Every structure is written in structure tokens, then in C-alpha cells.
Short mmCIF file of C-alpha atoms and ligand atoms in Angstrom, two decimals:
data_model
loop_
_atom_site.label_atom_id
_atom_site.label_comp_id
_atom_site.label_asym_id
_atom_site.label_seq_id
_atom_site.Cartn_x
_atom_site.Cartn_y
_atom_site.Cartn_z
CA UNK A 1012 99.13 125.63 68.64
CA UNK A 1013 95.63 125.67 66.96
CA UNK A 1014 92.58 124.17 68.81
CA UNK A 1015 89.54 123.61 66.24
CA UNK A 1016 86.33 123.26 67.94
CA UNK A 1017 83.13 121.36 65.93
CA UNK A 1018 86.17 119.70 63.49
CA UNK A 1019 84.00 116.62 62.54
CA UNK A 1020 81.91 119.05 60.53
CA UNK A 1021 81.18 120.06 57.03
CA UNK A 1022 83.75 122.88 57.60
CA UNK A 1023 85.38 121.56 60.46
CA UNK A 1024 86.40 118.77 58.59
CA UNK A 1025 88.39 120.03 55.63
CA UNK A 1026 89.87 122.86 57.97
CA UNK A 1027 91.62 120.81 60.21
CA UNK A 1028 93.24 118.89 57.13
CA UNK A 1029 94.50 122.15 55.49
CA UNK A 1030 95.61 123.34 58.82
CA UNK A 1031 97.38 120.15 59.66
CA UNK A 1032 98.68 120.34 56.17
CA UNK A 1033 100.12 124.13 56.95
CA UNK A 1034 101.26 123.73 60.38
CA UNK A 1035 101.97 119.99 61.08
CA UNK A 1036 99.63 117.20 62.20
CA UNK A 1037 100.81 117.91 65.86
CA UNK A 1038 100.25 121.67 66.35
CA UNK A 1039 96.56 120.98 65.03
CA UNK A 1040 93.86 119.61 68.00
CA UNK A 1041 91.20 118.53 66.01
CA UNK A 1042 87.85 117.96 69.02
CA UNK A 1043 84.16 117.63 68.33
CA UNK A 1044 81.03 116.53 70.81
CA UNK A 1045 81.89 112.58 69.99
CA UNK A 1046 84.57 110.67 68.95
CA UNK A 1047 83.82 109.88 65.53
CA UNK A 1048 85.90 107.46 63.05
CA UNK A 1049 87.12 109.48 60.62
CA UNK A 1050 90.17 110.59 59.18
CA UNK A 1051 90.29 113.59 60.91
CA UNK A 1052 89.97 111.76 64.31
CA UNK A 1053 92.20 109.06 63.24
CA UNK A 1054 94.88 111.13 61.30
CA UNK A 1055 96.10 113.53 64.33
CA UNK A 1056 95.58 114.96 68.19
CA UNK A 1057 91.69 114.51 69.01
CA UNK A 1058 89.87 115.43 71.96
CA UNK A 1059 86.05 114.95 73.06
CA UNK A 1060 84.91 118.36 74.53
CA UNK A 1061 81.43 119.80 74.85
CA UNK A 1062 81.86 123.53 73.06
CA UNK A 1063 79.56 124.56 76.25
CA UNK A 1064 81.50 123.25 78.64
CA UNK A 1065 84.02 126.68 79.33
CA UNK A 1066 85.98 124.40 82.22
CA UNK A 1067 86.95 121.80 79.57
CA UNK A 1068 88.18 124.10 76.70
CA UNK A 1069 89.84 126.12 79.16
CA UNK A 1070 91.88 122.93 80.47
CA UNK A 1071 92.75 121.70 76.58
CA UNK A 1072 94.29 125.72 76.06
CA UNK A 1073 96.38 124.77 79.04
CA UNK A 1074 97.21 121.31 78.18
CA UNK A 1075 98.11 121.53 74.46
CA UNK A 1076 99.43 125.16 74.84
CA UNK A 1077 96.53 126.60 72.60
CA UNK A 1078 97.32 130.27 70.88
CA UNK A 1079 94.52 130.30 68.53
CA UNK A 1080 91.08 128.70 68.06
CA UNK A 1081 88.61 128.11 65.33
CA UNK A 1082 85.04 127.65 66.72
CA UNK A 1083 83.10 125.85 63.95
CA UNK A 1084 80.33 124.50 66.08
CA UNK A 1085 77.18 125.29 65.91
CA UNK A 1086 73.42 124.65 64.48
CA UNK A 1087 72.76 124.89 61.04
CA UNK A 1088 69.85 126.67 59.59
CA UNK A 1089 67.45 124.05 59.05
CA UNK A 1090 68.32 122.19 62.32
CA UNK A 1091 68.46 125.38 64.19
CA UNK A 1092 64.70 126.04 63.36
CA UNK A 1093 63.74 122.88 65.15
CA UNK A 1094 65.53 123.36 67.96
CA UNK A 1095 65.50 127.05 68.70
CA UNK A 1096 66.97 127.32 72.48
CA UNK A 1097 69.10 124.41 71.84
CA UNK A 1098 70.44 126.46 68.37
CA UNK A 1099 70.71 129.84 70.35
CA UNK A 1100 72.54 128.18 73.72
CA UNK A 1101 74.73 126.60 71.33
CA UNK A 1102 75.82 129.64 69.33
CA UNK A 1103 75.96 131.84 71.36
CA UNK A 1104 77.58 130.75 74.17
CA UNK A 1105 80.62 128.26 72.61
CA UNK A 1106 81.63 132.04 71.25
CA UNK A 1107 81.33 133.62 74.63
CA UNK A 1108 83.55 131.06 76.00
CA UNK A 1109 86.04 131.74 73.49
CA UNK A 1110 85.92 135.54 73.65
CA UNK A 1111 86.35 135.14 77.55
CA UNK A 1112 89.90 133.26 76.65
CA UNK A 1113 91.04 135.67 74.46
CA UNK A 1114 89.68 138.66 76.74
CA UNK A 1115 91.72 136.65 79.98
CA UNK A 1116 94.78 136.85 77.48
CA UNK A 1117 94.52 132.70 77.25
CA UNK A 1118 94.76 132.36 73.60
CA UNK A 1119 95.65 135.26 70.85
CA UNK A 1120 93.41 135.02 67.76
CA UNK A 1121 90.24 133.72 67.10
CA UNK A 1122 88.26 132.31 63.69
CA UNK A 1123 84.38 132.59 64.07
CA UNK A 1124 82.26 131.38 61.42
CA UNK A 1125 79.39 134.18 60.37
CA UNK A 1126 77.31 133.76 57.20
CA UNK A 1127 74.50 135.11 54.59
CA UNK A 1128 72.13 133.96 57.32
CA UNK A 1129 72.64 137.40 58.89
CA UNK A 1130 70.91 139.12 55.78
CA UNK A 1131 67.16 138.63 55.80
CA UNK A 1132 63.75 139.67 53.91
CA UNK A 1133 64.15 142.94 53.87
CA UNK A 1134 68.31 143.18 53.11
CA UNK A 1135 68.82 144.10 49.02
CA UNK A 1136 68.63 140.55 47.79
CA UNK A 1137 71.48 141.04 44.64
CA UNK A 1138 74.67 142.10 45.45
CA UNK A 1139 73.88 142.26 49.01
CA UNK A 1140 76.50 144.81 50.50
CA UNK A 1141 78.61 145.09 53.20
CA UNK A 1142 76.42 147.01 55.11
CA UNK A 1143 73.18 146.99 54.89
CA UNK A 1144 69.39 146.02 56.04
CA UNK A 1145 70.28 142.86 58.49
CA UNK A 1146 66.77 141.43 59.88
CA UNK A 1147 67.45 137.57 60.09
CA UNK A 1148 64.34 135.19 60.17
CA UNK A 1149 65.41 132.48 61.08
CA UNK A 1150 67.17 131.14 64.45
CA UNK A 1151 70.32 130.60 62.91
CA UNK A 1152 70.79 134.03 61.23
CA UNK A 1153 70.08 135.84 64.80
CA UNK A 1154 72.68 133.75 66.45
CA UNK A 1155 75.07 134.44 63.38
CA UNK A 1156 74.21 138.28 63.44
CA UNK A 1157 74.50 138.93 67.27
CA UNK A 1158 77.68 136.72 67.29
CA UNK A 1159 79.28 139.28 64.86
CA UNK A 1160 77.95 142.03 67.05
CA UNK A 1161 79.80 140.36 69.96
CA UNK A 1162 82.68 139.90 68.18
CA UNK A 1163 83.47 143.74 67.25
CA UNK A 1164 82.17 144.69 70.76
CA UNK A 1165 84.79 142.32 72.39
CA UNK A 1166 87.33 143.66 69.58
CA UNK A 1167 86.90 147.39 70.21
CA UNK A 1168 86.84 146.92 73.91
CA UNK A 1169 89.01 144.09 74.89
CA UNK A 1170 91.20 144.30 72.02
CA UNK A 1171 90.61 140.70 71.28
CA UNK A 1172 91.91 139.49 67.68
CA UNK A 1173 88.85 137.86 66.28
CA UNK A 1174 88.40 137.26 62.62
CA UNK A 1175 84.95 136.22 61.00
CA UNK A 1176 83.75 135.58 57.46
CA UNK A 1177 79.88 135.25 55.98
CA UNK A 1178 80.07 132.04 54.28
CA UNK A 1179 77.48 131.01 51.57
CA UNK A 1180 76.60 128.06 51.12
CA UNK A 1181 79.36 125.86 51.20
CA UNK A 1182 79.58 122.55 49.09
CA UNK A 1183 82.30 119.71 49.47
CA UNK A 1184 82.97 116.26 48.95
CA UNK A 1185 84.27 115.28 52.09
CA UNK A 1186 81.07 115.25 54.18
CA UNK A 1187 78.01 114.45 53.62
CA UNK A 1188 74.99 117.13 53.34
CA UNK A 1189 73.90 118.49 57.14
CA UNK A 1190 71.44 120.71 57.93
CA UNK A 1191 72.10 123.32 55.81
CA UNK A 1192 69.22 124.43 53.59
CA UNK A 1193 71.76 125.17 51.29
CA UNK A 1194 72.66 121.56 51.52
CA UNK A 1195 71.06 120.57 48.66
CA UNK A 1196 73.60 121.47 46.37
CA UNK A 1197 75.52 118.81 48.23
CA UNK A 1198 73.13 116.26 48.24
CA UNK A 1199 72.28 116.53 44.58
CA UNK A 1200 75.79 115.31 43.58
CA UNK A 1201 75.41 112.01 45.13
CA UNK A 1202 71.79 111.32 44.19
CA UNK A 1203 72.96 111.91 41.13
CA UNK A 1204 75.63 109.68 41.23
CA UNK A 1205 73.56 106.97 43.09
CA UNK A 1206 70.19 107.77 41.47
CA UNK A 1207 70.88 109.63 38.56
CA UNK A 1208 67.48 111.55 39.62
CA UNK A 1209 67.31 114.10 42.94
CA UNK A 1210 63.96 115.37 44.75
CA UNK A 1211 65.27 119.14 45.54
CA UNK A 1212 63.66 120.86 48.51
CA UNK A 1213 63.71 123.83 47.26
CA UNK A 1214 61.79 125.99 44.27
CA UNK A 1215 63.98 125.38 40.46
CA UNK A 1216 64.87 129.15 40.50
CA UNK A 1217 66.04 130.00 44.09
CA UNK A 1218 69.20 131.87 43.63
CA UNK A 1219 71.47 131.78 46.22
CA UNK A 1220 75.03 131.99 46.83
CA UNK A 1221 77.54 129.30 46.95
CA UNK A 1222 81.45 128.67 47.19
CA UNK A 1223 83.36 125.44 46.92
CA UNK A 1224 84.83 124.08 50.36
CA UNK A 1225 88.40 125.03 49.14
CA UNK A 1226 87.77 128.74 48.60
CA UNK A 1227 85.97 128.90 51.75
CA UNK A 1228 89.13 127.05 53.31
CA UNK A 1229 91.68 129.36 51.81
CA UNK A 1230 89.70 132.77 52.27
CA UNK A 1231 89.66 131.33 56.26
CA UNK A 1232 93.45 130.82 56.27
CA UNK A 1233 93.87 133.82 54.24
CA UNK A 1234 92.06 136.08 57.13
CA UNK A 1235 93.47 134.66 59.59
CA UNK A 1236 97.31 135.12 58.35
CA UNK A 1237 96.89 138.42 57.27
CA UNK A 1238 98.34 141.15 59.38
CA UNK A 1239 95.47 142.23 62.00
CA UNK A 1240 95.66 145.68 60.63
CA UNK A 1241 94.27 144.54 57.59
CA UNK A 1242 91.61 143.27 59.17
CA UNK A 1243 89.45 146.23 59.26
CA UNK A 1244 85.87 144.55 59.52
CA UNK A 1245 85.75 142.98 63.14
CA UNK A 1246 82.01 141.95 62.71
CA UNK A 1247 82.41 139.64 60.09
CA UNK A 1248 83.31 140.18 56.20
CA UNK A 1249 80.80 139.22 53.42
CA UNK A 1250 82.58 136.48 51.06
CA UNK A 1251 80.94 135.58 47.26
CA UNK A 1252 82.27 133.50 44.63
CA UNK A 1253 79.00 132.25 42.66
CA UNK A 1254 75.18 132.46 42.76
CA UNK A 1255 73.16 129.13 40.87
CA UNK A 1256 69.73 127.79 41.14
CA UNK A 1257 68.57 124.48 41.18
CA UNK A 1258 67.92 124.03 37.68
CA UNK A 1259 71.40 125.64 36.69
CA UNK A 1260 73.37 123.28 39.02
CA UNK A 1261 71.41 120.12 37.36
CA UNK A 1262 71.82 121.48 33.98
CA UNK A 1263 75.91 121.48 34.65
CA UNK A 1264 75.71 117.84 36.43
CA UNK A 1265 73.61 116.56 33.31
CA UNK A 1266 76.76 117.79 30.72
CA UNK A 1267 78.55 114.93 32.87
CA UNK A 1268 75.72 112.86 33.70
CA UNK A 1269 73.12 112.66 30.55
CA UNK A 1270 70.66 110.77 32.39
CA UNK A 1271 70.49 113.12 35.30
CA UNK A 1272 66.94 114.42 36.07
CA UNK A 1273 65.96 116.52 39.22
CA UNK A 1274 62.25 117.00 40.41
CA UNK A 1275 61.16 119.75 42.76
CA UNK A 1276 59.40 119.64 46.46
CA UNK A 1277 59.79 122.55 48.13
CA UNK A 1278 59.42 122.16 52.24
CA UNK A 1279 60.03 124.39 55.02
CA UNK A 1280 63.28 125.02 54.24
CA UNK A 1281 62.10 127.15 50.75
CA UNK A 1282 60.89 129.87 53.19
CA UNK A 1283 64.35 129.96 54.75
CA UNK A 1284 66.30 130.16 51.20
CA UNK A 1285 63.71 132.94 50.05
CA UNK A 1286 64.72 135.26 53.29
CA UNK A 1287 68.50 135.22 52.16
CA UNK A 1288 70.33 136.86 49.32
CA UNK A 1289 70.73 135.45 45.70
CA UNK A 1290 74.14 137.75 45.72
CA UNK A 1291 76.94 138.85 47.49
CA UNK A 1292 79.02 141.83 46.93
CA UNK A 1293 82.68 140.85 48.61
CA UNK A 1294 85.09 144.20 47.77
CA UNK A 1295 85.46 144.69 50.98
CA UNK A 1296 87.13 141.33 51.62
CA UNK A 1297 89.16 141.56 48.23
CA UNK A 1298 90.34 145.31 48.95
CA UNK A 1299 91.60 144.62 52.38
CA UNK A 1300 92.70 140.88 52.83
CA UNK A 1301 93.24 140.38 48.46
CA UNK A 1302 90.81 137.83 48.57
CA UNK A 1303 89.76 135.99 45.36
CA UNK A 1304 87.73 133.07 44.63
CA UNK A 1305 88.84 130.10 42.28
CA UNK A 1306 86.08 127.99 41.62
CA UNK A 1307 83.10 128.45 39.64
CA UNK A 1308 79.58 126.56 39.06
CA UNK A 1309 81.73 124.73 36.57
CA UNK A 1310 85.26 123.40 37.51
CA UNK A 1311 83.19 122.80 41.14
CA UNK A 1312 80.87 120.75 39.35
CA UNK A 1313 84.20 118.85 37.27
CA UNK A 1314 85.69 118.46 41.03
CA UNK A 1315 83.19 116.94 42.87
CA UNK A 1316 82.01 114.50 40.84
CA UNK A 1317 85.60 113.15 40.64
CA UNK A 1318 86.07 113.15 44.03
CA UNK A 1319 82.64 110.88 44.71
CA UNK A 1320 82.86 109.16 41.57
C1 VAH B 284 72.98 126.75 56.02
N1 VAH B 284 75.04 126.11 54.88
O1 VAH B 284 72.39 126.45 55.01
C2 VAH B 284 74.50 126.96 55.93
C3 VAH B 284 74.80 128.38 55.59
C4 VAH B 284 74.32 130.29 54.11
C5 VAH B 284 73.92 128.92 54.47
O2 VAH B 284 74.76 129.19 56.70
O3 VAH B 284 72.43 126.89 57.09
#
């Protein structure tokens, strides 16, 4: 059975659905900090766990027979720079926990959550490879990048079967925009909707890289089904399907929406976006697991405003 940790958010969220979808409503424990209503509470198994609590994820593995966790909870970037211990306790140790059950042979494979947060000022900004310069600037991106260190280290010594992906930015419909600075390219869909005008915190040209939720939901099931010795990045794999800026992701919303205009306020969260890549370079991730996105700054664009509409 699959436990999914932090499922009431913006990945969280989606995950559990496709999971349920894949594996049954039953085999799928959804649990999150609160008991929210939503659909993903209401529609299966849901418990109320703190992710830093080892005692009481420990007792769900043994109640509900867990083999294999996904731990999606965590800080955010923007968040995570107003709350820096909170951010790094957070992180950090929800994964330790997890490693430690997989290490004690309580569960078999693990999904952790990395992302472009790991690359920083001084990592090649376009087509940002593999491996590279990695000297995160912000909270979030240390967590992320000593996470994946802890992963391989507890892979190559323990022998424990986690799998980890660098998300971009991710945009959906199904939740709303958290604290994400990439979040704006969430939030601008239903200003423009509501508003027909958005205030964008960030500069008109900051390129950055972005996927829609259901690649970044199928490249997660997709690692985590393939055979583990495919799986021969244990940090975590870089993952790319577009790069936009502000002013190109208005200029697609206003072929739907005419009226659409977007104005520009850039606040602390521009510094953030500037330390991060404006591309990724994924081969490794297509060579060894076939990955491939589907969605581009287009069809997203076509998508999500007919799922908000
Ligand atoms: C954030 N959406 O903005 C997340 C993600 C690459 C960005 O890590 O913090």
C-alpha cells in the first residue's frame, strides 16, 4: 500500500488522485497536517499526521501495511525564506524519518520531491545540466540540495530504493497558487479569469522553467515504476518540459482572453527567480527512465483555462 505524506498540496493533491486512479482508492492513504475538506480527504483513506512526528508515521506503516511512501511535504520557496528553521526542520527531517523506515526495512521504495531550487547564481542558467555548479540561495534550495545528498548517501549505503525528481515550476488547476515563487504562473490564470488584469511579482522577462501538473504526475509514476536498475541517478534527476516569461504566458492567455492585461511589481521573490535557471537539460531522465513531456506553453494554457472556466 502507498502512504502519501503533505497530499492536500499543490502536488500532493493531484498525486493521490492518479495514484488512487492506478492502484484503487483503498491501497492509497492520502494524510496531511489538518483535515481539510476536499476531495482528496473526502474521496478515500485519510489520516492527520505531523510529517515530524517519526512515532506517528511509523504506526500508520504498521496499521495500513505501508510498502511505499511519497513525502510531498515541505516549505516552498517563498514561505521557506520567512521561516528559515521552521523550512529547514521541516525538510529535512520528514525525509530522515522516511529514510530511517526504509533503512529499518519498514517500507520498500520511496518518492522524494527535489527541484531547480538546488541550482543557484552561479549554476549555467540555460540548459542547466545534470551536473553542475549547485550553490542554492535560498532556504528552500539548501534543504532540496542536501535532501538529494541524503538520499544517494542512504542509497549507496543502506541500499534504500529512493527515487527523486527536480521539478520546475509546476502549474495546475486543482489548487490554488502556494508559496511558490513560481506560483505566479498559477495565479495569473485566475486573475485573469476573475480580473481579466494580473499584478505579476516578478520582472516581464524572467525565464524560468515550468511543466504542467500532469507531466510532473506521470514523470513521478513513471520513476517510480520503472525497474530500480534504471534508476541510475539516486540524488535526484533534472526534469524540463518548457521555459516562458511573464509576458509570453500573458501573451498566450490574451489569444483566449482579448481583454487580458498584466502589470509588473517585482518583490522579494524576483531575487529568488533570478538565482534559478531559465532552462533545463533532462537527457538524463529521457535516456534512462524514457521520459517525455506532453504539454507545452500552449495546450497548458488551452487546459487550464477550461478547467477554471
Ligand atoms: C517554488 N514551485 O517556487 C516551487 C518550485 C522550482 C520552483 O520549487 O518554490
Amino acid at each position: 500500500k502507498i502512504l502519501i505524506i503533505g497530499a492536500c498540496g499543490q502536488i500532493g493533491t493531484e498525486l493521490t488522485h492518479s495514484l488512487r486512479k492506478i492502484y484503487g482508492t483503498d491501497n492509497v492513504i492520502a494524510s496531511d497536517i489538518r483535515k481539510l475538506n476536499n476531495d482528496v480527504v473526502n474521496s478515500g483513506p485519510f489520516e492527520v499526521i505531523n510529517a515530524l512526528d517519526f512515532n506517528q508515521i511509523e504506526h500508520l506503516v504498521e496499521v495500513h501495511k505501508i510498502d511505499e511512501i511519497y513525502l510531498m511535504a515541505a516549505l516552498l520557496s517563498a514561505t521557506a525564506e520567512k521561516n528559515p528553521a521552521f523550512a529547514w526542520d521541516l525538510n529535512m527531517n520528514s525525509l530522515f524519518h522516511v529514510l530511517n523506515l526504509a533503512k529499518a526495512k519498514k517500507i520498500k521504495k520511496i518518492f522524494w520531491p527535489s527541484s531547480i531550487a538546488v541550482f543557484g547564481p552561479t549554476t549555467p542558467k540555460e540548459n542547466t545540466p545534470q551536473y553542475t555548479i549547485m550553490e542554492p540561495s535560498t532556504v528552500y534550495g539548501i534543504s532540496k540540495q542536501s535532501g538529494e545528498r541524503w538520499c544517494e548517501y542512504y542509497h549507496n549505503i543502506f541500499g534504500v530504493d529512493v527515487r527523486s525528481i527536480r521539478y520546475p515550476g509546476l502549474i495546475s488547476y486543482s489548487s490554488p497558487p502556494g508559496g511558490g515563487t513560481t506560483d505566479y504562473a498559477v495565479d495569473i490564470f485566475h486573475k485573469a479569469l476573475s480580473d481579466k488584469t494580473y499584478e505579476c511579482f516578478l520582472s516581464s522577462e524572467t525565464k524560468m522553467p515550468m511543466m504542467y501538473m500532469e507531466d510532473a504526475i506521470a514523470a513521478t509514476i513513471q520513476i517510480m515504476q520503472a525497474p530500480a536498475e534504471q534508476i541510475k541517478i539516486r540524488s535526484s534527476y533534472n526534469l524540463a518540459a518548457m521555459s516562458f516569461t511573464p509576458t509570453e504566458i500573458a501573451a498566450e492567455i490574451k489569444k483566449h482572453i482579448p481583454e487580458f492585461t498584466i502589470t509588473y511589481e517585482p518583490d522579494f521573490r524576483q531575487k529568488i527567480a533570478d538565482s534559478w535557471p531559465a532552462s533545463i537539460d533532462d537527457a538524463e531522465a529521457r535516456k534512462d527512465w524514457n521520459w517525455k513531456h506532453k504539454y507545452d506553453l500552449e495546450t497548458m494554457t488551452v487546459d487550464m483555462l477550461a478547467h477554471l472556466k
